[in-house]
Tab-separated table of C-alpha atoms and ligand atoms in Angstrom:
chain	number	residue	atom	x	y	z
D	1	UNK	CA	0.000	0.000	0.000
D	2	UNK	CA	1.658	3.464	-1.185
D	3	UNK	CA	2.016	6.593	1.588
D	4	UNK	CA	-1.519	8.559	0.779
D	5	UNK	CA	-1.189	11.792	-1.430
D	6	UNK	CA	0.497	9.023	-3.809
D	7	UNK	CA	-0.664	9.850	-7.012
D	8	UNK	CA	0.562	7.223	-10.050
D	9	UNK	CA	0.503	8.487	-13.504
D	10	UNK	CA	-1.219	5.935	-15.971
D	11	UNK	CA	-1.677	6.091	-19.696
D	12	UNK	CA	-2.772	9.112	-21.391
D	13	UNK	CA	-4.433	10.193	-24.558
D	14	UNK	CA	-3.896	13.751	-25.628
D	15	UNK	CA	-4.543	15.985	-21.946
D	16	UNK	CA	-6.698	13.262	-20.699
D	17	UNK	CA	-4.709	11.167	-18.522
D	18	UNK	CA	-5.677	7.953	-16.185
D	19	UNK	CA	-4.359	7.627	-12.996
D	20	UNK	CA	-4.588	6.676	-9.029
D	21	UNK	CA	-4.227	8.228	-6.107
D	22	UNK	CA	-3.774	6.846	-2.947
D	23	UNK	CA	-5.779	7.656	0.158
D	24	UNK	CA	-5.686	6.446	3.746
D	25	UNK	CA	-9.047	4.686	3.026
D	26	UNK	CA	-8.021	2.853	-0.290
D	27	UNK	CA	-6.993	3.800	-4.244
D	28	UNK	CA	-8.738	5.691	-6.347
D	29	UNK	CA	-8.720	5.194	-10.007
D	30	UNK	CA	-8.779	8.672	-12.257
D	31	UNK	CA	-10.422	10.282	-13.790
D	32	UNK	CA	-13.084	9.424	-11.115
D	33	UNK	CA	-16.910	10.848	-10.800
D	34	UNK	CA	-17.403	11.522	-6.655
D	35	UNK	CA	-20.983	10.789	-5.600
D	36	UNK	CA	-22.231	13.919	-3.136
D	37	UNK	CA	-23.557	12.173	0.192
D	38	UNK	CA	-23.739	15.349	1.609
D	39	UNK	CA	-25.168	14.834	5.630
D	40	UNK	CA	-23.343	11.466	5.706
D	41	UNK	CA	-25.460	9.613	3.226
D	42	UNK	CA	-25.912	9.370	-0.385
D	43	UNK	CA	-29.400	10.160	-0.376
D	44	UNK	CA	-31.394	6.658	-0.522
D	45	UNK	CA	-28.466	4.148	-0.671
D	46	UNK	CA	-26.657	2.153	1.487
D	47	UNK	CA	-23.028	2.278	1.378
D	48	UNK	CA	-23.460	-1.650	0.184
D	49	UNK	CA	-25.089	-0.038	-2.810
D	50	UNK	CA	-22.542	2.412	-3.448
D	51	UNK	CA	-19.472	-0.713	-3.643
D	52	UNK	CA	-21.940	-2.757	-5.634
D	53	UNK	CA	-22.256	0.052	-8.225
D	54	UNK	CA	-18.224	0.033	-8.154
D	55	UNK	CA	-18.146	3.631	-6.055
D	56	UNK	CA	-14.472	4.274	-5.262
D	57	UNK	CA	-14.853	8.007	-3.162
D	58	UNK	CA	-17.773	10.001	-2.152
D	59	UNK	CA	-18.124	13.638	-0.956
D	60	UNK	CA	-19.016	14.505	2.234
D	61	UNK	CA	-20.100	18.030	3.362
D	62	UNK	CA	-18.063	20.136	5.843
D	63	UNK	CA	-20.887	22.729	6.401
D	64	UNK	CA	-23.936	20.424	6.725
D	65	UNK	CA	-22.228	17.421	9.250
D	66	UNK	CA	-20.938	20.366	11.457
D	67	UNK	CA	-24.520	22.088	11.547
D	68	UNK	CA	-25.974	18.608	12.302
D	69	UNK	CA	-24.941	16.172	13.840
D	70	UNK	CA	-21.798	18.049	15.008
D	71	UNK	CA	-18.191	17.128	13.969
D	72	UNK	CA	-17.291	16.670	17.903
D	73	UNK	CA	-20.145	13.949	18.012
D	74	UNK	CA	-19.141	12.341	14.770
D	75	UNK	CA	-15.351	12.641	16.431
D	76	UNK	CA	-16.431	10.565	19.095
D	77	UNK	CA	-18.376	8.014	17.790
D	78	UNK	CA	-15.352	7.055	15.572
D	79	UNK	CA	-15.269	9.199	12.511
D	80	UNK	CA	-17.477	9.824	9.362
D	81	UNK	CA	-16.490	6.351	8.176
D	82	UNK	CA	-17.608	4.504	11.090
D	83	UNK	CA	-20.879	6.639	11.526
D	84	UNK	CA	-21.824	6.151	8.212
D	85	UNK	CA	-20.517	2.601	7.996
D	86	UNK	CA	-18.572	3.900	4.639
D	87	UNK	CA	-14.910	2.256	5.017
D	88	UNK	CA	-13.894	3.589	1.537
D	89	UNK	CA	-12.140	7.192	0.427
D	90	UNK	CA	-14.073	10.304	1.317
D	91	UNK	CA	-13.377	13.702	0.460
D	92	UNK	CA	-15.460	16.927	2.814
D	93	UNK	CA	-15.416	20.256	0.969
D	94	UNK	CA	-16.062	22.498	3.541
D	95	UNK	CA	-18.990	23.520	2.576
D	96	UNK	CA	-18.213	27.030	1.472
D	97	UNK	CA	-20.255	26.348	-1.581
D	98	UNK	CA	-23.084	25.421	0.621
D	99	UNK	CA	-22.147	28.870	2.869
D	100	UNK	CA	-22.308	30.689	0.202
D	101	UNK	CA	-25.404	29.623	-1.061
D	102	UNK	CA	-27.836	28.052	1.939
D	103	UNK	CA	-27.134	30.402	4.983
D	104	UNK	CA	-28.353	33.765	5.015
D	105	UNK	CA	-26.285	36.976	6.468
D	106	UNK	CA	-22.942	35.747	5.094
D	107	UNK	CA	-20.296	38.280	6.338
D	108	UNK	CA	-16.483	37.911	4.858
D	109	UNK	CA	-13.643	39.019	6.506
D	110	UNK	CA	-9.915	38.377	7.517
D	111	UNK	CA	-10.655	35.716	10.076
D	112	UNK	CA	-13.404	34.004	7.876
D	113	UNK	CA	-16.804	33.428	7.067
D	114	UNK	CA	-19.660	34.320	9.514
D	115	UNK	CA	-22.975	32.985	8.611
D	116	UNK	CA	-26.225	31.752	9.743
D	117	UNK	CA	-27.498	27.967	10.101
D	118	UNK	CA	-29.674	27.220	7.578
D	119	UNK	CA	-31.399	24.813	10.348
D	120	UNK	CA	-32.003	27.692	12.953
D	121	UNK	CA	-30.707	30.814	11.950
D	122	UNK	CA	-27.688	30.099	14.773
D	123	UNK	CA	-24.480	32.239	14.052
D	124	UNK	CA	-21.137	30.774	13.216
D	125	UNK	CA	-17.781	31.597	12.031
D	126	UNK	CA	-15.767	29.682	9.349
D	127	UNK	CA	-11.996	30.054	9.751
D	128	UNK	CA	-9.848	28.387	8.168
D	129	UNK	CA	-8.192	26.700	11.389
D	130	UNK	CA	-12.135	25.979	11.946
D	131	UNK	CA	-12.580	24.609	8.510
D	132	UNK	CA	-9.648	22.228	9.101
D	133	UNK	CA	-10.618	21.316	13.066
D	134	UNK	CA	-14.246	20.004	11.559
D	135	UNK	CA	-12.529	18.168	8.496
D	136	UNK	CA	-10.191	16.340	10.688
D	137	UNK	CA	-12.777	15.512	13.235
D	138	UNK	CA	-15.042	13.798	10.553
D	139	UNK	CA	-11.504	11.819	9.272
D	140	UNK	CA	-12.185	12.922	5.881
D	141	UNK	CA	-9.261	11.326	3.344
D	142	UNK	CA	-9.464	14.636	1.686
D	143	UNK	CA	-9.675	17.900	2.947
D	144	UNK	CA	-10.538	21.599	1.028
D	145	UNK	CA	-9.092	24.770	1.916
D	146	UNK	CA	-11.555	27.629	2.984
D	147	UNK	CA	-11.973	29.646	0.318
D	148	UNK	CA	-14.445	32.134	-1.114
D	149	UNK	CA	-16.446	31.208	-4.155
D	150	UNK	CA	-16.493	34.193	-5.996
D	151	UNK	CA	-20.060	34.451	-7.272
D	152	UNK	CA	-21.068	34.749	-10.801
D	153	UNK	CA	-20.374	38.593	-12.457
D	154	UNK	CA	-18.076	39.757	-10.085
D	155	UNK	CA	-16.211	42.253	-11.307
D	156	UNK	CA	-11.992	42.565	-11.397
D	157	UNK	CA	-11.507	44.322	-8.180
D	158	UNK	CA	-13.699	42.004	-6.555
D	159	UNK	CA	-12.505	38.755	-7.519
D	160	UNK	CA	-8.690	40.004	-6.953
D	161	UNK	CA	-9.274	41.249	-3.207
D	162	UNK	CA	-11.035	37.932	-2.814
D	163	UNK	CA	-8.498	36.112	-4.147
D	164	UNK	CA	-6.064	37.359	-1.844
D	165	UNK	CA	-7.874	36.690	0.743
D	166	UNK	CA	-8.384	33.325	-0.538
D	167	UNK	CA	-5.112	32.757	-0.896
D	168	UNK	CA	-4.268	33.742	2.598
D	169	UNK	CA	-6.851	31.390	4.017
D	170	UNK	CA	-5.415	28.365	1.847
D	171	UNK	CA	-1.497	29.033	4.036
D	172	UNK	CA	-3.308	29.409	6.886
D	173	UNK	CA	-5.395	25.939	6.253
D	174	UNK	CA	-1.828	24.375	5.328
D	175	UNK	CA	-0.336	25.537	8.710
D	176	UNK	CA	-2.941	24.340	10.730
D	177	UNK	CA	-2.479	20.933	8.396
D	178	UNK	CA	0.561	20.425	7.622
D	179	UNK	CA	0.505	16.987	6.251
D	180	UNK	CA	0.965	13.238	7.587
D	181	UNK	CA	-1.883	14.096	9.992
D	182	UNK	CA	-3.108	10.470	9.914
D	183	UNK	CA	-2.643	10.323	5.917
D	184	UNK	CA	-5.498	13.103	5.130
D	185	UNK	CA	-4.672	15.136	2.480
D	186	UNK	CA	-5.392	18.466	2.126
D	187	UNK	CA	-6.404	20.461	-1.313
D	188	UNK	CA	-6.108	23.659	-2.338
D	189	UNK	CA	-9.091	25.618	-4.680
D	190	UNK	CA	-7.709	28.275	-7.119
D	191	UNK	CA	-10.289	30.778	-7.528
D	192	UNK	CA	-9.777	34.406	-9.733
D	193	UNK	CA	-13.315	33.997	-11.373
D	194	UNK	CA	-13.338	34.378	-15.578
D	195	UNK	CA	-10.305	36.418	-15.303
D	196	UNK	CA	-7.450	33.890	-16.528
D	197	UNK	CA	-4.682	36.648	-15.222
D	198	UNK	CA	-5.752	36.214	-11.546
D	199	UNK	CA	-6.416	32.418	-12.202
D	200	UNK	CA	-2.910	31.955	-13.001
D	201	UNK	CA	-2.014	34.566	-10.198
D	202	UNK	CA	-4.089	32.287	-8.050
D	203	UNK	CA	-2.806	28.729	-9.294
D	204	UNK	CA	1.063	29.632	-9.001
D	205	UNK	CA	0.298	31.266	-5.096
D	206	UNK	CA	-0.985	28.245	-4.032
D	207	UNK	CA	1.548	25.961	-5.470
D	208	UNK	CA	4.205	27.980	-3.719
D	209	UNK	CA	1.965	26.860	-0.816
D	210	UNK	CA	2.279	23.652	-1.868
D	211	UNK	CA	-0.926	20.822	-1.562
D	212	UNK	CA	-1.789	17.515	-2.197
D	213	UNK	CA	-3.751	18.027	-4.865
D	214	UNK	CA	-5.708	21.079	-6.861
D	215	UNK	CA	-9.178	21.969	-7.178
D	216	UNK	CA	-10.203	24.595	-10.013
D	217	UNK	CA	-13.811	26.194	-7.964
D	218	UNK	CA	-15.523	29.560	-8.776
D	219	UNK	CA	-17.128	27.282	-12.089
D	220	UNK	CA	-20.352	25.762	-12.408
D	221	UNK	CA	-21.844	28.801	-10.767
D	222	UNK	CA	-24.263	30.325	-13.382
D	223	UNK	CA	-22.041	31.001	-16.362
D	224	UNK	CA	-22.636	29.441	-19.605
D	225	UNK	CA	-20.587	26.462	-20.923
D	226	UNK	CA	-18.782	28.137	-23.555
D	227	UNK	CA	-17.206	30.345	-20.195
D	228	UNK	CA	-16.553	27.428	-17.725
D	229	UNK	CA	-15.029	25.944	-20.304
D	230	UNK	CA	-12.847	28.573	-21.691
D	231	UNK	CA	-11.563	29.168	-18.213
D	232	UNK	CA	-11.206	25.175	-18.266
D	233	UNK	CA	-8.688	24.966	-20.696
D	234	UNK	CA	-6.892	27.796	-20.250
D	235	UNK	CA	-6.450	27.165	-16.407
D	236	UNK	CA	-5.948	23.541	-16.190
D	237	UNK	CA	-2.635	22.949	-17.565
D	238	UNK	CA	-1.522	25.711	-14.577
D	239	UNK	CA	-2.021	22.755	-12.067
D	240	UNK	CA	0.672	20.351	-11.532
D	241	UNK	CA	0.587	17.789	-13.465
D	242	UNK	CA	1.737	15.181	-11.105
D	243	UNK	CA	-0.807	15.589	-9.054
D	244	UNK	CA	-4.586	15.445	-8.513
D	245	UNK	CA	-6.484	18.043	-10.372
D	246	UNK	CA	-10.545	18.709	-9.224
D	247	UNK	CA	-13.087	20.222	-11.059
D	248	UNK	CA	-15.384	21.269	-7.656
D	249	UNK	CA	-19.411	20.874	-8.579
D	250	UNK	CA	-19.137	19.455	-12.108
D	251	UNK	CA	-21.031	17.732	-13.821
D	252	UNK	CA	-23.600	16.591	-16.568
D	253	UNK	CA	-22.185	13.855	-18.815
D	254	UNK	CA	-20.545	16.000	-21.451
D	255	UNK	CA	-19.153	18.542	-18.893
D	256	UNK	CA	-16.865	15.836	-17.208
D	257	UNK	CA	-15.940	14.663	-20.837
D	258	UNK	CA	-14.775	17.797	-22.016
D	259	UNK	CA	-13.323	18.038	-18.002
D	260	UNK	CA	-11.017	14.945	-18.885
D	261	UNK	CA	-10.157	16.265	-22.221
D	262	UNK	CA	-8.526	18.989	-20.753
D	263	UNK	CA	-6.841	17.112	-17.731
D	264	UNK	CA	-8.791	16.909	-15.294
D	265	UNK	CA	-8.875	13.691	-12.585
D	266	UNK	CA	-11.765	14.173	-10.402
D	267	UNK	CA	-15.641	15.454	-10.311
D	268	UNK	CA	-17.931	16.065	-8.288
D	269	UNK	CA	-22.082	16.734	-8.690
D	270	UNK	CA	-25.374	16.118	-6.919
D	271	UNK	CA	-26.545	15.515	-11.178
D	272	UNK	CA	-27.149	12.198	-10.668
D	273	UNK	CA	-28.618	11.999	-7.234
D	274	UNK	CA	-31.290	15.082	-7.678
D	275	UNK	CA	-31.650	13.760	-10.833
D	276	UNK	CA	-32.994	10.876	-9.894
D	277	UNK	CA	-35.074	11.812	-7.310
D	278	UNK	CA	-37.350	14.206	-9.857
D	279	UNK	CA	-37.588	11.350	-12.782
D	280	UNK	CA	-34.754	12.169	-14.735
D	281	UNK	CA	-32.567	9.095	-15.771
D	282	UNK	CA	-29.447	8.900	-17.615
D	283	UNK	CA	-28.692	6.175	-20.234
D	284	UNK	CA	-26.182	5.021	-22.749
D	285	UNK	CA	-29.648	5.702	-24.984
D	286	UNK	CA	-30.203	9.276	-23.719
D	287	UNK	CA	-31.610	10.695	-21.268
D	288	UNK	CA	-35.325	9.260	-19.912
D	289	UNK	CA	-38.019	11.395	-18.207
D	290	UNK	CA	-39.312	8.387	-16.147
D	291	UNK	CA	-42.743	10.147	-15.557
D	292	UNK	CA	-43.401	10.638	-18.831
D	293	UNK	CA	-47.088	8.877	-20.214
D	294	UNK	CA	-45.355	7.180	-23.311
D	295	UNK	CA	-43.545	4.518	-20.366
D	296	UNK	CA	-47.479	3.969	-18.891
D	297	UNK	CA	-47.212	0.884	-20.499
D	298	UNK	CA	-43.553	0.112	-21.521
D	299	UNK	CA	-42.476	-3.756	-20.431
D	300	UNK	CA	-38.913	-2.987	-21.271
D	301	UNK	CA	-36.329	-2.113	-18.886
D	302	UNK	CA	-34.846	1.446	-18.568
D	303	UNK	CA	-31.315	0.822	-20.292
D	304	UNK	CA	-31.028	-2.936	-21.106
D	305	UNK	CA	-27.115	-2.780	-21.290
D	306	UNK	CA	-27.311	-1.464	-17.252
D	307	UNK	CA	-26.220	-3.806	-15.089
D	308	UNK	CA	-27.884	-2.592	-12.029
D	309	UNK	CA	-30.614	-3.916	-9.981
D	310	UNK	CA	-33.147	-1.361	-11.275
D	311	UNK	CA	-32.659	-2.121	-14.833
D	312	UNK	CA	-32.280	-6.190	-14.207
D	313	UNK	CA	-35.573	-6.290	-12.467
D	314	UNK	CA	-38.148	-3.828	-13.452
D	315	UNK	CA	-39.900	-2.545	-16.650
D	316	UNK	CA	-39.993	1.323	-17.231
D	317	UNK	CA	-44.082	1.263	-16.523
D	318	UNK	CA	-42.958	0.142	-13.103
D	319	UNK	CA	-40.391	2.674	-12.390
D	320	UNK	CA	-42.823	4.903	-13.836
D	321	UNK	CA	-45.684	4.028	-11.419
D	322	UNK	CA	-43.551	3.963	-8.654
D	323	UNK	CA	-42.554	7.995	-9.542
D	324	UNK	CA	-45.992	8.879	-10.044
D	325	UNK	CA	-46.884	7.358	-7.003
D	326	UNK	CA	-44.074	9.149	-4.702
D	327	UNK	CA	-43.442	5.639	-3.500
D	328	UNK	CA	-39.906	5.981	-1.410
D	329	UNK	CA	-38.705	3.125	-3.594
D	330	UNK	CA	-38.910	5.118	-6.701
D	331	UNK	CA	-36.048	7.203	-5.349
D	332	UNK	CA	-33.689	4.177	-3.948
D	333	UNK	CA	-33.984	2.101	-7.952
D	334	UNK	CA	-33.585	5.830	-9.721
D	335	UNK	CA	-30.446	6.697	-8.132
D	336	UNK	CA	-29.220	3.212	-8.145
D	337	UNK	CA	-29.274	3.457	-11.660
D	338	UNK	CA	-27.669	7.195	-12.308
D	339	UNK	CA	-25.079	6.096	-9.997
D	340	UNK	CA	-24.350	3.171	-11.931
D	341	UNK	CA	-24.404	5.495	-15.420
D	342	UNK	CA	-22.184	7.489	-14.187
D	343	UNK	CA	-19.550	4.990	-12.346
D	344	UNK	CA	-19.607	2.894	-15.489
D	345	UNK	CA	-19.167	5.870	-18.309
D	346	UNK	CA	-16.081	6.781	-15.916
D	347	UNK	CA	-15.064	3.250	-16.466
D	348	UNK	CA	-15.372	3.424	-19.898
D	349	UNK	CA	-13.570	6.808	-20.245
D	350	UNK	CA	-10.561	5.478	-18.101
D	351	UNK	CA	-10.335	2.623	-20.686
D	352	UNK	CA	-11.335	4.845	-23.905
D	353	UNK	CA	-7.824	6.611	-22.309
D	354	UNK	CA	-5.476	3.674	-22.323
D	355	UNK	CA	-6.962	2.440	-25.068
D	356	UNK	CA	-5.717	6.106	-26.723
D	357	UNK	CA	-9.383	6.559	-28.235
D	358	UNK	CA	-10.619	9.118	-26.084
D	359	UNK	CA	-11.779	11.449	-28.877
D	360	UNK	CA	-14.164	8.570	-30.406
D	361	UNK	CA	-15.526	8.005	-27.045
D	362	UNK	CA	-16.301	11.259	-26.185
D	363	UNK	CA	-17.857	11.868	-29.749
D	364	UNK	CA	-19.593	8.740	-29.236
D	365	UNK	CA	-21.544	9.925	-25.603
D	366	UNK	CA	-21.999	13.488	-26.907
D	367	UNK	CA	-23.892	12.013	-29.859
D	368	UNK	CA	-26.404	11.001	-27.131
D	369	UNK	CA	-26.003	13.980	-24.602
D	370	UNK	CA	-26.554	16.892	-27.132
D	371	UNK	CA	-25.192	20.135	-26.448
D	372	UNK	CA	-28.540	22.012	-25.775
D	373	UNK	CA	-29.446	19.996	-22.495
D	374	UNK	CA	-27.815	19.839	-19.018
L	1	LIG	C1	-15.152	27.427	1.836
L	1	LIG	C2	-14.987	26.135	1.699
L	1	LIG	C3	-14.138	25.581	0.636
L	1	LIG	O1	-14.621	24.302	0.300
L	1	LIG	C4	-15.404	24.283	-0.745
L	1	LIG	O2	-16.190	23.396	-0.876
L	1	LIG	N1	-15.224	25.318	-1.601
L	1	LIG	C5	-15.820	25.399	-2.816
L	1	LIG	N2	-16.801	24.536	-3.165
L	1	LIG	C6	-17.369	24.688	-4.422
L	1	LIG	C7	-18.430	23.853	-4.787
L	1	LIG	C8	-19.031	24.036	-6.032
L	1	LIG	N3	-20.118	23.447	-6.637
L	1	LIG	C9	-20.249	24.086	-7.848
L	1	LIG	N4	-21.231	23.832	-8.753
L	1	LIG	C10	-22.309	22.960	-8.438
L	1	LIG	N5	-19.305	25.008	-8.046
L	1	LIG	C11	-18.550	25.034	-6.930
L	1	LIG	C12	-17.485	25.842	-6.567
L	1	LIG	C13	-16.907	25.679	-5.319
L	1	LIG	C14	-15.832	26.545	-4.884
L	1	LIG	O3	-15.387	27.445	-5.609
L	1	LIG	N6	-15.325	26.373	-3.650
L	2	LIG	ZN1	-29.694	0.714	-14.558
């Protein structure tokens, strides 16, 4: 078993590239899709369900497990592993996103975030020596910096001062972690918005910092493709290349496709999961409104080249039923089955990469996830 942070170069295929990284918890192949269990559970499954659908690392949520049930209680009952009876990789983003965007009354300043609990309006304060305290009480494999997630639109002067502060946070976080801390790793975000200046500004501060890995955030906030993914490609090749590089929130099928083709290793996004839960399905056909009348009466199964229990057992006018109904069970088969999409087009992409035919697979998928839809 390597040291964790041990991240092994496989074979690559233009900027894609495969690889694995080692965590205290177990390997994890790249370019890997994360699924977001964000209060200690992937909504509907059991953690048995997330090894039989070949999930290697799943996100956990700094801001939510603090709020509820309280890092110091998950601390001493054994971990986030143990509580959620998950003995595989996780990685906790602190939540910032979920700051940012949940809690009302954010205030920024030197020291951190203040903000209110989304659960009862409570008052808190998010520094980064906070931020890290919480992470390494839950045990998390993977840690995030605190940083601020520039929103959407901000202009220059905004996005620089926040980026310096950002940065500033990020050395603080990597003093108050300094690595080896029972093998959890701890990852930097490079922020600087749509301005590729300050994201290279930002990139090269925090490898003079110096992390375990590299997460590009400030994308998948509002702007349109054609932007995240101009910033994508121009900002991507800034992170090492020898080590992990994370692309924080993304994404729908062709978003982690054109993600790989530019070098990235890891993804993260609750796609699948909320997907699932309001009908929508995602096949190697297309994509399947389950509620739709057209399946009242369809025998056939949802994708018949799926493997998982969902698509082995039932017909579409089942799964429909079971959606129209609100049965609970409805939710449980649907994300089964996006799970299982998306852990075995990641298979396929890692193999499309070795195999050095990465541009005919992606061509291939995009032909059924046109460009128009998420
Ligand atoms: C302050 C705590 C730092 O830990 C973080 O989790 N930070 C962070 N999380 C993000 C999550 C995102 N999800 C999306 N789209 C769905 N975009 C995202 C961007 C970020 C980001 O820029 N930073
Ligand atoms: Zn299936």
């Amino acid at each position: 078993m390597n040291v964790p942070g041990t991240f092994t170069l496989g074979p690559g295929d233009g900027n894609a590239r495969t690889g694995c990284l080692t965590t205290a918890h177990g390997d994890v192949e790249t370019p890997i899709f994360m699924p977001v269990g964000t209060q200690g559970t992937v909504k509907s499954l059991c953690p048995t369900d997330l090894h039989d659908l070949k999930a290697q690392i799943i996100l956990g949520n700094t801001y939510h497990l603090y709020l509820r049930p309280g890092d110091e209680l998950v601390a001493k009952l054994g971990g986030l592993h143990r509580f959620m009876g998950w003995d595989g990789p996780i990685l906790t983003d602190s939540g910032g996103f979920q700051v940012f965007s949940l809690s009302g009354l954010r205030q920024i300043a030197e020291e951190g975030v203040t903000f209110s609990s989304h659960i009862d309006g409570s008052r808190h304060l998010f520094s980064p020596e906070k931020v890290i305290a919480i992470q390494q009480n839950l045990g998390s494999d993977i840690m995030m910096v605190l940083d601020e997630c520039v929103p959407y639109g901000a202009d220059r002067a905004y996005t620089e001062k926040s980026l310096a502060l950002t940065t500033r946070w990020a050395r603080r976080c990597r003093q108050a972690h300094p690595g080896g801390h029972r093998g959890q790793l701890l990852f930097g975000i490079v922020q600087g918005g749509f301005f590729k200046d300050l994201r290279a500004e930002s990139a090269a501060q925090l490898l003079e910092i110096g992390f375990d890995g590299y997460a590009l955030g400030g994308l998948s906030v509002g702007e349109s493709r054609e932007e995240m993914y101009d910033i994508l490609g121009d900002a991507t090749p800034l992170l090492p290349a020898d080590r992990p590089r994370y692309l924080m929130g993304v994404g729908a099928p062709r978003d982690l496709l054109a993600g790989m083709a530019a070098g990235i290793d890891m993804f993260d996004c609750v796609l699948p999961t909320r997907n699932a839960r309001n009908g929508t399905l995602f096949t190697f056909q297309g994509k399947v409104n389950i509620k739709r009348a057209e399946y009242r009466e369809d025998d056939t199964p949802l994708d018949p080249t799926c493997p998982c229990y969902a698509c082995q057992t039932f017909s579409k006018a089942y799964l429909r039923h079971l959606y129209v109904a609100r049965e609970l069970l409805s939710y449980r088969l649907n994300t089964l089955h996006n799970l299982t999409f998306f852990s075995i087009m990641m298979e396929r992409a890692r193999q499309a990469i070795r195999d050095g035919r990465f541009a005919a697979f992606r061509a291939e998928m995009e032909a059924v996830y046109p460009t128009d839809e998420e």
